[in-house]
Coordinates of C-alpha atoms and ligand atoms in Angstrom, one line a residue:
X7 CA 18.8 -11.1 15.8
X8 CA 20.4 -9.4 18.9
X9 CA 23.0 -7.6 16.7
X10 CA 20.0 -5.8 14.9
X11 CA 17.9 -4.6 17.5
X12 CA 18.4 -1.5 18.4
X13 CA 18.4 -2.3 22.0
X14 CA 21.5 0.6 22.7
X15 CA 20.5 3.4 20.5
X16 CA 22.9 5.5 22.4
X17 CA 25.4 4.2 21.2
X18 CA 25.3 5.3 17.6
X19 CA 23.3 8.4 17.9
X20 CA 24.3 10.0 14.3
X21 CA 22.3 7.0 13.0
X22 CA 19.5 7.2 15.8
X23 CA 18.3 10.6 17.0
X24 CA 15.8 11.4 19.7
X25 CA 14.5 8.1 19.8
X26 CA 15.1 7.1 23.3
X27 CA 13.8 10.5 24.5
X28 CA 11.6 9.6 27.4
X29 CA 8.8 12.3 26.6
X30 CA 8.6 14.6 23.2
X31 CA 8.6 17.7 25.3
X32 CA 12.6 16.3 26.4
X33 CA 13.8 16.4 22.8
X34 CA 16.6 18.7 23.1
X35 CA 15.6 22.5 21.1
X36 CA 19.1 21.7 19.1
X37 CA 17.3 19.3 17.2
X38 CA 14.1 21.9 16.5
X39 CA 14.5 23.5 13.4
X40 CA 13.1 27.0 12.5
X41 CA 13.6 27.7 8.9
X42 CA 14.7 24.0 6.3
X43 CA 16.1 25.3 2.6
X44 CA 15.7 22.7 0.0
X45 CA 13.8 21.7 -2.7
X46 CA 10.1 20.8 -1.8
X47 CA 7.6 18.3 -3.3
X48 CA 3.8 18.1 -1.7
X49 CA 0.8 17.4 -3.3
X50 CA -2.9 19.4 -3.0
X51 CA -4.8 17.2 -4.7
X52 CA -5.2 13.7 -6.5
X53 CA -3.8 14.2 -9.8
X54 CA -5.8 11.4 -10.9
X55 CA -9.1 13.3 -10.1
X56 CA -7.7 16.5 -12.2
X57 CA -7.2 17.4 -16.1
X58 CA -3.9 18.4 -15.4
X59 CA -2.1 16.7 -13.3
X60 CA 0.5 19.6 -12.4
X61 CA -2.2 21.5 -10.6
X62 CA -1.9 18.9 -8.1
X63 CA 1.6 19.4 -6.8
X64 CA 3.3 22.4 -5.7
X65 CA 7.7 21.7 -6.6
X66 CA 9.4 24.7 -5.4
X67 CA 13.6 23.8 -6.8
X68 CA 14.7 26.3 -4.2
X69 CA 12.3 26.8 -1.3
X70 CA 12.1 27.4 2.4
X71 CA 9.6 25.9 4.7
X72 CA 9.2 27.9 8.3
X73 CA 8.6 25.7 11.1
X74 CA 7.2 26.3 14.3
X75 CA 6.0 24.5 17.4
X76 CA 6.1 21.3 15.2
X77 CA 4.0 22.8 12.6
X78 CA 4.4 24.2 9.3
X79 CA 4.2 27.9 9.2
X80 CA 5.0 28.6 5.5
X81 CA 6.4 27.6 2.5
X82 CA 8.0 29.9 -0.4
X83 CA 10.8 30.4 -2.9
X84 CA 13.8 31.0 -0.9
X85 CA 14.1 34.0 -2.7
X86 CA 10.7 35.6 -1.3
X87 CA 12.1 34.8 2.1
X88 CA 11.3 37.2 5.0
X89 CA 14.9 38.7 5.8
X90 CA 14.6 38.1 9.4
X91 CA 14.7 34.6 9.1
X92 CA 17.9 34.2 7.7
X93 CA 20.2 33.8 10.6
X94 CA 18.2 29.7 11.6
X95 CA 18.4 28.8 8.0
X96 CA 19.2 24.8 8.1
X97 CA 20.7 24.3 4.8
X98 CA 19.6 21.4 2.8
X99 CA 20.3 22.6 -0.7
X100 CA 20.2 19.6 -3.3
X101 CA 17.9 17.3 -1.3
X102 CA 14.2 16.8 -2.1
X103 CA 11.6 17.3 0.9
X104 CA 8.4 15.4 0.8
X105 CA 5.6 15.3 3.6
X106 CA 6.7 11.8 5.8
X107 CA 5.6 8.8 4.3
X108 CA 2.2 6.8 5.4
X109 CA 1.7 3.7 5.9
X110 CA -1.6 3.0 6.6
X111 CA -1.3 -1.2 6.7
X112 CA 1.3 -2.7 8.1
X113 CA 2.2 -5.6 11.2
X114 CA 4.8 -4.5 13.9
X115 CA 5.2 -7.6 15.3
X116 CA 5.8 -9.8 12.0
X117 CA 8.9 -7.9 11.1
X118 CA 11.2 -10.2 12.6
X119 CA 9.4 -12.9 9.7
X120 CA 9.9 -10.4 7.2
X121 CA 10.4 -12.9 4.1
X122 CA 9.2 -16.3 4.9
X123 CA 9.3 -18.5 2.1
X124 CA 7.1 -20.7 -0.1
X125 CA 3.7 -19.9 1.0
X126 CA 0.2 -18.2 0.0
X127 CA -1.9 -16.6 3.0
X128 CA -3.4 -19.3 4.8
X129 CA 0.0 -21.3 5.0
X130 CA 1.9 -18.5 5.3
X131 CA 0.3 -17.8 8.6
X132 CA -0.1 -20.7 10.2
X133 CA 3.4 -21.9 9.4
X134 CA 5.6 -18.5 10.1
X135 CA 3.2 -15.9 11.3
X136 CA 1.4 -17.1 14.2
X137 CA 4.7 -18.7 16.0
X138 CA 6.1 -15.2 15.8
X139 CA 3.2 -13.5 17.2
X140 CA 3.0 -15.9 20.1
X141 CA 6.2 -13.8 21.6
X142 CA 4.5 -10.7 22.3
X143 CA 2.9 -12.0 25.4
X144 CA 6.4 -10.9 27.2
X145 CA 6.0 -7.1 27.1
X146 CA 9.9 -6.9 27.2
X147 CA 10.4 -8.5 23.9
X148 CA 7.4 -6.5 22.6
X149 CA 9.4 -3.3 23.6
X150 CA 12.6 -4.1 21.6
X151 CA 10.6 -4.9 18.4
X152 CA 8.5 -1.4 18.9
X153 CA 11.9 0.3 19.0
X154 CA 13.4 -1.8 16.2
X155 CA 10.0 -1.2 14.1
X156 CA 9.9 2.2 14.9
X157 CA 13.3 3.1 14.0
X158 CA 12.8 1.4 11.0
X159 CA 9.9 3.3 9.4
X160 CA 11.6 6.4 10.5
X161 CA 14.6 5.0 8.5
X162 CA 12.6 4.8 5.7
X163 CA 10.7 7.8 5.7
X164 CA 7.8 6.5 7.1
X165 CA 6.3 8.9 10.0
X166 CA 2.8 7.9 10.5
X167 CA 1.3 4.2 10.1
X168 CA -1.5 2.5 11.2
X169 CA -0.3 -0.9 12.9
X170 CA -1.8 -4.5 14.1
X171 CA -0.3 -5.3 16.9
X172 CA -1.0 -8.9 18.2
X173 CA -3.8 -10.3 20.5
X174 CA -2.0 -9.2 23.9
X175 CA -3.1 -6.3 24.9
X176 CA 0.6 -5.4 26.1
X177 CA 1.8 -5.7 22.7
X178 CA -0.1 -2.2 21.8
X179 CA 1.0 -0.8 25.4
X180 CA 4.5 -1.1 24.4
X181 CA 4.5 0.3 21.0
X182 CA 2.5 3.1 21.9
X183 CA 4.8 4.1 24.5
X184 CA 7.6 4.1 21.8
X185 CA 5.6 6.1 19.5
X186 CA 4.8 8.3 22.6
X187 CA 8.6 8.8 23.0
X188 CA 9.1 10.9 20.1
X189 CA 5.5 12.6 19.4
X190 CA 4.9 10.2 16.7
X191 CA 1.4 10.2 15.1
X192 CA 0.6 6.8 15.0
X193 CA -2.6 4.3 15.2
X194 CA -3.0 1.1 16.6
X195 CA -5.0 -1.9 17.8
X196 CA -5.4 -4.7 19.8
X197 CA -5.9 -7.9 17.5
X198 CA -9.3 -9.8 17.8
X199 CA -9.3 -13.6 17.6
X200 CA -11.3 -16.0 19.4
X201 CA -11.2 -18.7 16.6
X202 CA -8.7 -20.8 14.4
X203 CA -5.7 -19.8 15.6
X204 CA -3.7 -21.8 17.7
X205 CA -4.9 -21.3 21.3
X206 CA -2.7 -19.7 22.8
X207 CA -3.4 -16.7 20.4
X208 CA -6.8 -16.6 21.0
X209 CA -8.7 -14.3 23.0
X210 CA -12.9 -14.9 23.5
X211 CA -15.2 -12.2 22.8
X212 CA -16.3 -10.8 25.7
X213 CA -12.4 -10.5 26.8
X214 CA -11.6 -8.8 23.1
X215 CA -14.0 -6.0 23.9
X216 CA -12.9 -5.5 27.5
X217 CA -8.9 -5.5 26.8
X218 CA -9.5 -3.4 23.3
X219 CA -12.4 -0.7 25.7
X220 CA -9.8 -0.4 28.2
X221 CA -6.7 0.5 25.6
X222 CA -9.5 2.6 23.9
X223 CA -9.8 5.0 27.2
X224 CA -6.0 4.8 28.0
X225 CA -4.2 5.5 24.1
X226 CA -7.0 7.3 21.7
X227 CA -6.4 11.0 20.8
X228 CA -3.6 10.9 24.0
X229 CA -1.0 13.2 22.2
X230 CA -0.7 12.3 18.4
X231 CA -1.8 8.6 19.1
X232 CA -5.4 7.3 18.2
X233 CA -7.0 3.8 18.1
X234 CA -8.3 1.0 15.6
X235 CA -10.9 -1.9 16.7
X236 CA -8.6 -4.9 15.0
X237 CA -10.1 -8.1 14.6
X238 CA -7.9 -9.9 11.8
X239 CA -10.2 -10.7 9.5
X240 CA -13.8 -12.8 9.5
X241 CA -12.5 -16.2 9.8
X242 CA -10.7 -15.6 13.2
X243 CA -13.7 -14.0 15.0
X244 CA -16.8 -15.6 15.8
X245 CA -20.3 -13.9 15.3
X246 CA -20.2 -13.0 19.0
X247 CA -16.7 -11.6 18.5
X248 CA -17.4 -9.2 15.2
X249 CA -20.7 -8.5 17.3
X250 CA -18.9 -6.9 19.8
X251 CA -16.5 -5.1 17.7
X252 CA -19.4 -3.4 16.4
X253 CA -20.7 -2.7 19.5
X254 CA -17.1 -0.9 20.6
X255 CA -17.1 1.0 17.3
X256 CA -21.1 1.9 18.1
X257 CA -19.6 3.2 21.8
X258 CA -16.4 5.2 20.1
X259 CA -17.7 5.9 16.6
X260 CA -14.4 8.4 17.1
X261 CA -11.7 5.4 16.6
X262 CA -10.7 3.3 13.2
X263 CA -11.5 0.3 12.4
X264 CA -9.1 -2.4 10.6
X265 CA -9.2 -5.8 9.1
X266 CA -8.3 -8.0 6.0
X267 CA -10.3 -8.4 3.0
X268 CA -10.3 -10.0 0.5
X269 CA -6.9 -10.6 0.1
X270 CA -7.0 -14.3 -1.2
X271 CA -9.2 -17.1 -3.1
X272 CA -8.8 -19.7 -0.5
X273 CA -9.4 -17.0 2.0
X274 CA -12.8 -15.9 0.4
X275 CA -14.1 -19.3 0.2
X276 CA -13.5 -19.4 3.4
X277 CA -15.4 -16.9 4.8
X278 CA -18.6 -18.0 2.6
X279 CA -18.3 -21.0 4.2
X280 CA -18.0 -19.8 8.1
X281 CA -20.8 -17.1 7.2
X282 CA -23.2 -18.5 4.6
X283 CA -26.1 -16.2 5.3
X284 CA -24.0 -13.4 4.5
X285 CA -24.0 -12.1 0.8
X286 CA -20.3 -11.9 1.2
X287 CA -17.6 -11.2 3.1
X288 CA -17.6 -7.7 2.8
X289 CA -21.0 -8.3 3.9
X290 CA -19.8 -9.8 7.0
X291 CA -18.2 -6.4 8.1
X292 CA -21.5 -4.4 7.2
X293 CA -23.4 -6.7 8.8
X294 CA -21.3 -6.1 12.2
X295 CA -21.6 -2.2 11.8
X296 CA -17.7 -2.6 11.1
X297 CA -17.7 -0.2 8.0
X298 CA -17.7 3.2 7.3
X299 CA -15.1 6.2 7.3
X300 CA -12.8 5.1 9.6
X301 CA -13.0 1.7 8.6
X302 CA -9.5 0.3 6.8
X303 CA -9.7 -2.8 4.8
X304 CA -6.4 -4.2 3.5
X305 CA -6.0 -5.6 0.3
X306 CA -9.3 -5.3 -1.5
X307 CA -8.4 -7.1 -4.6
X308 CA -11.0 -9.8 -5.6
X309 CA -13.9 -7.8 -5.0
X310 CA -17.6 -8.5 -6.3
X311 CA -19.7 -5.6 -8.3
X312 CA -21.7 -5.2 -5.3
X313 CA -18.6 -5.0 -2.9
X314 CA -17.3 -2.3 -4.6
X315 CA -20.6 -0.3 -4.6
X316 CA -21.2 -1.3 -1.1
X317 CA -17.9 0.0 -0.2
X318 CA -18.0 3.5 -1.9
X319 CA -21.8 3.6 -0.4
X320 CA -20.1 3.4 3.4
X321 CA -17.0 5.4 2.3
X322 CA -15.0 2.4 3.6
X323 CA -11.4 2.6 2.8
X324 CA -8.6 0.1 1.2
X325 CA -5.2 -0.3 2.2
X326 CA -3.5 -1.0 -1.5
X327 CA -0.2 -3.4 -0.2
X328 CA 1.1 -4.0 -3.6
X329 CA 4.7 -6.2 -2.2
X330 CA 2.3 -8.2 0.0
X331 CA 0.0 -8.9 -2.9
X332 CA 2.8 -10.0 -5.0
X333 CA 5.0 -11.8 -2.4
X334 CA 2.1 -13.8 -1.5
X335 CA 0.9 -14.4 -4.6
X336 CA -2.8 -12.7 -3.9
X337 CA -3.5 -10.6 -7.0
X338 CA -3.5 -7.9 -8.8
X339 CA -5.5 -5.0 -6.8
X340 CA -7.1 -2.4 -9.0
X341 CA -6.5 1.1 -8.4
X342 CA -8.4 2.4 -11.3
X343 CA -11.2 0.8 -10.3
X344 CA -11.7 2.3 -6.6
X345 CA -11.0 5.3 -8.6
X346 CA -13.7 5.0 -10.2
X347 CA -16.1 4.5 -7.1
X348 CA -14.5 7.1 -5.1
X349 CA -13.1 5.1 -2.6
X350 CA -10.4 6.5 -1.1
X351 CA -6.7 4.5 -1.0
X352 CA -4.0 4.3 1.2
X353 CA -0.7 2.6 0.2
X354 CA 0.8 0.3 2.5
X355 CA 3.5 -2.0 3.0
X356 CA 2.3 -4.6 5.2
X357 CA 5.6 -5.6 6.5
X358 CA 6.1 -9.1 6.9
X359 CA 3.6 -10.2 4.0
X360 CA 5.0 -7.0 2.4
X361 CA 8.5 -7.5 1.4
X362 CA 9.9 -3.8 2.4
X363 CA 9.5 -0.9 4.8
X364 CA 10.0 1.8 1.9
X365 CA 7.0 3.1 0.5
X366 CA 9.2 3.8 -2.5
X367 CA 9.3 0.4 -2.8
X368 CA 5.7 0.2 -2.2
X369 CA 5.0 2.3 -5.3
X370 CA 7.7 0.7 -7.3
X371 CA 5.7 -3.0 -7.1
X372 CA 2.0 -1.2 -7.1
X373 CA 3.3 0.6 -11.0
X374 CA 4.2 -2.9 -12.0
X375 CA 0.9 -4.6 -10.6
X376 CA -0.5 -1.4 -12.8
X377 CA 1.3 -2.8 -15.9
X378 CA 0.4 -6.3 -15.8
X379 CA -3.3 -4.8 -15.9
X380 CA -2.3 -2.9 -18.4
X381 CA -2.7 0.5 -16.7
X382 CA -0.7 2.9 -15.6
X383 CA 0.2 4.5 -12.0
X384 CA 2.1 7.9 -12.8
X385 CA 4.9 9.2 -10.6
X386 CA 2.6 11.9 -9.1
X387 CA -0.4 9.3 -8.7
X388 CA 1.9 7.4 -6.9
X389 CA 3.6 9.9 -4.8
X390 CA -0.1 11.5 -4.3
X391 CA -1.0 8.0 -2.5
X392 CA 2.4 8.0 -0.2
X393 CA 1.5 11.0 1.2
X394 CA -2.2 13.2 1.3
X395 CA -3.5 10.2 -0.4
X396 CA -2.7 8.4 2.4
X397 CA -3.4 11.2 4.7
X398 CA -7.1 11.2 3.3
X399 CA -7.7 7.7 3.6
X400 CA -6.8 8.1 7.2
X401 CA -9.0 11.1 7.5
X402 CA -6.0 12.6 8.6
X403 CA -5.4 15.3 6.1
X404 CA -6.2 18.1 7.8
X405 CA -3.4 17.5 10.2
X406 CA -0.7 15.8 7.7
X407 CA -0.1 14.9 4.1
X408 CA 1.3 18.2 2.9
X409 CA 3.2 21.4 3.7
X410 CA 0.2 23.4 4.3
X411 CA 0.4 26.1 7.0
X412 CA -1.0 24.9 9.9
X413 CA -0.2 21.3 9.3
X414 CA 2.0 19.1 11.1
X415 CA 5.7 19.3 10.5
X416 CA 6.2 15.4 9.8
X417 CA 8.4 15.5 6.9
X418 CA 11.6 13.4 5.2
X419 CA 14.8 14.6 3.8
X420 CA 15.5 12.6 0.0
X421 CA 18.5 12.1 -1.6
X422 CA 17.8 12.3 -5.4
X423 CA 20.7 9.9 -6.2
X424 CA 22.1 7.2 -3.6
X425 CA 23.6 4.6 -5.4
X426 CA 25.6 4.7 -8.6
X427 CA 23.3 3.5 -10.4
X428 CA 20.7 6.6 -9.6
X429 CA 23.6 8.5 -10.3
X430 CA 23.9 7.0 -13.7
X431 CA 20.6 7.0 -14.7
X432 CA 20.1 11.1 -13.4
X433 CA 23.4 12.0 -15.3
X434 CA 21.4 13.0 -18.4
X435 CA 17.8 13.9 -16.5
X436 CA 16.8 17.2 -15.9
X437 CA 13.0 16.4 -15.8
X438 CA 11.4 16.4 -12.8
X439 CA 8.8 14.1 -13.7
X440 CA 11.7 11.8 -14.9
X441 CA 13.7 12.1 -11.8
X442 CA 10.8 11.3 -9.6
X443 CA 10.0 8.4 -11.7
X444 CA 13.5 6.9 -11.6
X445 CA 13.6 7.5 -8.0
X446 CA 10.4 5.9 -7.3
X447 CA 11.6 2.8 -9.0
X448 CA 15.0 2.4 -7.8
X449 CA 14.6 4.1 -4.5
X450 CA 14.3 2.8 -0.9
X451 CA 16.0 3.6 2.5
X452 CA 19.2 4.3 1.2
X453 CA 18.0 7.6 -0.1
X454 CA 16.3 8.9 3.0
X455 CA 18.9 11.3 4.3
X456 CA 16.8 12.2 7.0
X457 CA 13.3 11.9 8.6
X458 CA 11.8 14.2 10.8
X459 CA 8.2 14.3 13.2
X460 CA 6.7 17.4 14.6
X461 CA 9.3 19.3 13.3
X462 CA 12.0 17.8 15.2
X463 CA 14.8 15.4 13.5
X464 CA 14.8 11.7 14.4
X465 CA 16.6 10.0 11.8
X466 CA 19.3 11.2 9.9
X467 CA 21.5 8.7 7.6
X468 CA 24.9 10.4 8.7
Ligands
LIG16 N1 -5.1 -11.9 6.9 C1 -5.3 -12.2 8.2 N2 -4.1 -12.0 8.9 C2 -3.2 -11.5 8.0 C3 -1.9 -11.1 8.2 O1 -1.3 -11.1 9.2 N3 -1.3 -10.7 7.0 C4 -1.9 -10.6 5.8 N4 -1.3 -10.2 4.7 N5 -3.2 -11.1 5.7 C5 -3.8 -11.5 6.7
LIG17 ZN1 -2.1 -7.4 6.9

């Protein structure tokens, strides 16, 4: 475990830039970048809402985005380049630059339990999950897992997720302050749990919404960093506890909300029992003033008629996790159908239920969890959710998502073809759709070349 922490980044800094800076104003103007010359793949719309899908992506082959002050100040064919630029030019001919990844579910402190074995949710968490968690009550051991974490979603692309932490409130404190380091936009929460969970997991209600206020005033909107009100999911919080999660989200209507719904049979019987005069358990939520805009709710999948209505009505928002769902054996979440009732999706890996980091990965598992409903997730759909689809389910597209001027310069460096088998399978491809497809099947880390946030590289592969 030792080995891979990344306790000493220092001392392999081709493979881990910048991310011991102490503040993001210290990251040294070598690594700033004016002008990036590459080819370029963002999105400006859901294809999925369009007739023609190629409306809603812009692919410029040989393009050069302008940077500056960590934002995105144009994109154009290289050839319709301003001469004066020319001399900052960082040449990245070949490789394929998308907007940074999103994540917008996943667990920081479960990826040291990353593939446990043998278990559906409710075993899964008592057996491997909550022993892990119990460790980030030592702030110093929550540290070198924020800097693992972080380095690994930069690794992969990733440059903005929105993350549980555990119950201790130091556990947020000390991936924040990572995030902090490098200007990362990132949201976060304190977990709520004040029932079944072992005890020394569990907060009570009234010292939920004082730890969870208090990180509230000290992390949201400081820099790129913003809040979520977390309490797990309905069968860990009492009345009182969801009561006064409400409450906090009543007080700071400005910060997330994130939870679990949904996710599993066992799990939904569950709640029915623990709330019976609800109508359900995304019932439970409403009930609590928990839903809404800003309101996250992972997995989704085994949703009533009246659940899905009732969450397009509140414009609530799902975090689609398709390796979780399969690893866990959950179900099969349908895509189409929040389609349908406008309800905006995020994809997510939820790392450790979620098998993988890469949001490539992510996309790979979600087309096949398309297939065995016999639908289909196109490559632009799918690349559409990794990015501004993920941005909008955030509420965050007006600040990232795409290459738009103005926006923020979080963006990651592809290699089309990083194993010989890509290679193979690109020899005869000159499609782009074709190419994208093959590399959101077969890709993962190994083809992120580099990844970089506000403009500023912070993971580069060599
Ligand atoms: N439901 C409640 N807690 C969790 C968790 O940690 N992971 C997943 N996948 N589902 C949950
Ligand atoms: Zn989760």
């Amino acid at each position: 475990m030792q080995k891979n922490l990344n306790t000493n980044p220092s001392a392999n800094p081709s493979t881990n830039l910048n991310t011991t800076a102490p503040t993001p104003s210290s990251n040294s103007e070598q690594s700033a970048i004016n002008a990036i010359r590459a080819s370029f793949l963002h999105f400006i719309e859901d294809p999925a809402q369009l007739d023609n899908a190629q409306e809603a992506y812009q692919y410029i082959e040989d393009g050069l985005m302008v940077i500056e002050n960590g934002k995105i100040k144009s994109l154009q064919a290289f050839e319709q380049k301003n001469a004066d630029l020319c001399e900052s030019v960082e040449d990245q001919r070949g490789k394929l630059i998308m907007p940074g990844f999103i994540d917008t579910h996943i667990h920081y402190p479960q990826t040291e339990m990353i593939a446990a074995y043998g278990a559906q949710l409710l075993e899964w968490l008592e057996t491997y999950t909550f022993p892990t968690e119990k460790q980030f009550s030592d702030k110093e051991y929550a540290q070198k897992i924020s800097e693992f974490f972080i380095h690994e979603l930069l690794k992969n692309g990733t440059t903005s997720a929105l993350v549980f932490g555990t119950v201790h409130p130091e556990s947020v404190d000390a991936l924040f302050e990572e995030a902090q380091k490098i200007d990362m936009r990132l949201i976060a929460g304190k977990v709520m749990m004040d029932r079944n969970a072992p005890d020394y997991l569990l907060d009570t209600a009234q010292s939920s919404y004082d730890q969870s206020k208090v990180l509230i005033e000290k992390w949201h909107n400081k820099g790129r960093l913003q809040y979520a009100i977390t309490p797990r999911f309905a069968p860990t919080s009492t009345a009182e506890q969801l009561q006064f999660a409400g409450q906090l989200k009543a007080e700071y209507p400005d910060v997330y909300v994130q939870t679990h719904l949904s996710e599993n049979i066992d799990e939904i019987n569950w709640v029915k029992s623990l709330f019976p005069e609800r109508a359900g358990y995304f019932d439970v939520y409403q009930h609590y003033g928990l839903t809404g805009n800003k309101s996250i709710f992972a997995h989704s999948i085994h949703l009533t008629e009246n659940e899905w209505q009732a969450m397009s009505e509140t414009d609530s928002v799902i975090a689609f996790c398709p390796t979780s769902n399969l690893f866990l054996g959950s179900g099969l979440f349908d895509l189409e159908k929040a389609d349908k009732n406008n309800i905006r999706v995020g994809l997510a890996t939820d790392v450790g239920g979620g098998t993988s980091f890469s949001q490539l990965q992510s996309l790979s598992e979600a087309y096949k969890i398309m297939q065995l409903q016999g639908k289909k997730l196109s490559v632009f759909k799918g690349l559409y959710l990794a990015t501004l689809g993920s941005a909008r389910s955030l509420s965050l597209d007006h600040k990232i998502g795409n290459f738009v001027t103005g926006k923020e310069a979080d963006f990651v460096a592809l290699n089309w073809a990083a194993t010989d088998l890509q290679k193979l399978r690109l020899k005869n491809s000159n499609n782009l759709q074709d190419k994208l497809f093959a590399l959101m099947m077969l890709g993962d880390e190994r083809n992120v070349e580099a990844t970089y946030v506000a403009g500023k590289l912070v993971y580069s592969a060599v």
